[in-house]
Amino acid sequence: PPAHLHPQTMINLNKPRSPVSGGLSLLVPQVEHLVRRWLKASGVNTIFMGENGIETEKGLNALLEIPETSDIFGGNLVFVLRCLLCEQSGPNLRNDLAHGLLTDGQAWSAASVYAWWICLRLAVLPFFHVRHQQRDVSGGDAEAVPADETPRK
């Protein structure tokens, strides 16, 4: 989204240095935004009403529990995102990043690098998908991105 260009630029600038110091710490919130945006575009309610009557956006964990999320992103990707970012029995990277609990060792773990790659893939693949669709329409010979590589809607 246009209002998120600066963070996306910073992600690209920080990638060579460390997947977490710049990339993952910026990508995880953007993935949460991306999931919320796709759900809203599909007509799914992403807001809950608190006991005091205040509306609040659901967090990533709650968004990933919504059945339509699996319909849009596929069950495998939702499972991976939950395991890497939300589950306390897993790396729980979203929570650790958000609360400053991520250690240097965790930042360079296989889970962090894999989460960085998954988040970057989610952020970039829709652009490639559109590009390939445009080439297909214009008669180019570019291969289409497989359907399971991008959100379904």
PDB file of C-alpha atoms in Angstrom, residues 2 6 14 17 29 31 37 41-42 51 59-60 70 72 81 84 91-93 97-98 102 120 122 137 141 143 146 148:
ATOM      1  CA  PRO A   2       1.227   3.539  -0.713  1.00  0.00           C
ATOM      2  CA  HIS A   6       8.880   3.671   3.565  1.00  0.00           C
ATOM      3  CA  ASN A  14      18.306  -3.861   5.564  1.00  0.00           C
ATOM      4  CA  ARG A  17      22.798  -6.871   6.888  1.00  0.00           C
ATOM      5  CA  PRO A  29       3.846  -6.214  11.025  1.00  0.00           C
ATOM      6  CA  VAL A  31       2.330  -9.448   6.963  1.00  0.00           C
ATOM      7  CA  ARG A  37      -6.285  -6.288   4.191  1.00  0.00           C
ATOM      8  CA  ALA A  41     -11.279  -7.163   0.851  1.00  0.00           C
ATOM      9  CA  SER A  42     -13.074 -10.512   1.059  1.00  0.00           C
ATOM     10  CA  GLU A  51     -16.420  -5.318  26.913  1.00  0.00           C
ATOM     11  CA  GLY A  59      -4.213  -9.420  16.148  1.00  0.00           C
ATOM     12  CA  LEU A  60      -2.431 -11.804  13.796  1.00  0.00           C
ATOM     13  CA  SER A  70      -7.235 -20.575   5.158  1.00  0.00           C
ATOM     14  CA  ILE A  72      -7.622 -17.130   1.003  1.00  0.00           C
ATOM     15  CA  LEU A  81       2.599 -18.421   9.884  1.00  0.00           C
ATOM     16  CA  LEU A  84       6.558 -19.306  13.320  1.00  0.00           C
ATOM     17  CA  PRO A  91       9.494 -19.624  17.928  1.00  0.00           C
ATOM     18  CA  ASN A  92       6.724 -17.058  18.689  1.00  0.00           C
ATOM     19  CA  LEU A  93       8.687 -14.486  16.677  1.00  0.00           C
ATOM     20  CA  LEU A  97       9.887  -8.974  18.205  1.00  0.00           C
ATOM     21  CA  ALA A  98       7.011  -6.812  19.414  1.00  0.00           C
ATOM     22  CA  LEU A 102      14.277 -11.567  20.681  1.00  0.00           C
ATOM     23  CA  LEU A 120       9.275 -11.374   2.159  1.00  0.00           C
ATOM     24  CA  LEU A 122       4.235 -12.830   0.853  1.00  0.00           C
ATOM     25  CA  VAL A 137      -2.360 -10.830 -21.537  1.00  0.00           C
ATOM     26  CA  ASP A 141       5.984 -16.029 -22.961  1.00  0.00           C
ATOM     27  CA  GLU A 143       5.474 -18.545 -17.047  1.00  0.00           C
ATOM     28  CA  PRO A 146       1.561 -21.245  -9.661  1.00  0.00           C
ATOM     29  CA  ASP A 148      -0.601 -22.019  -4.660  1.00  0.00           C
TER      30      ASP A 148
END
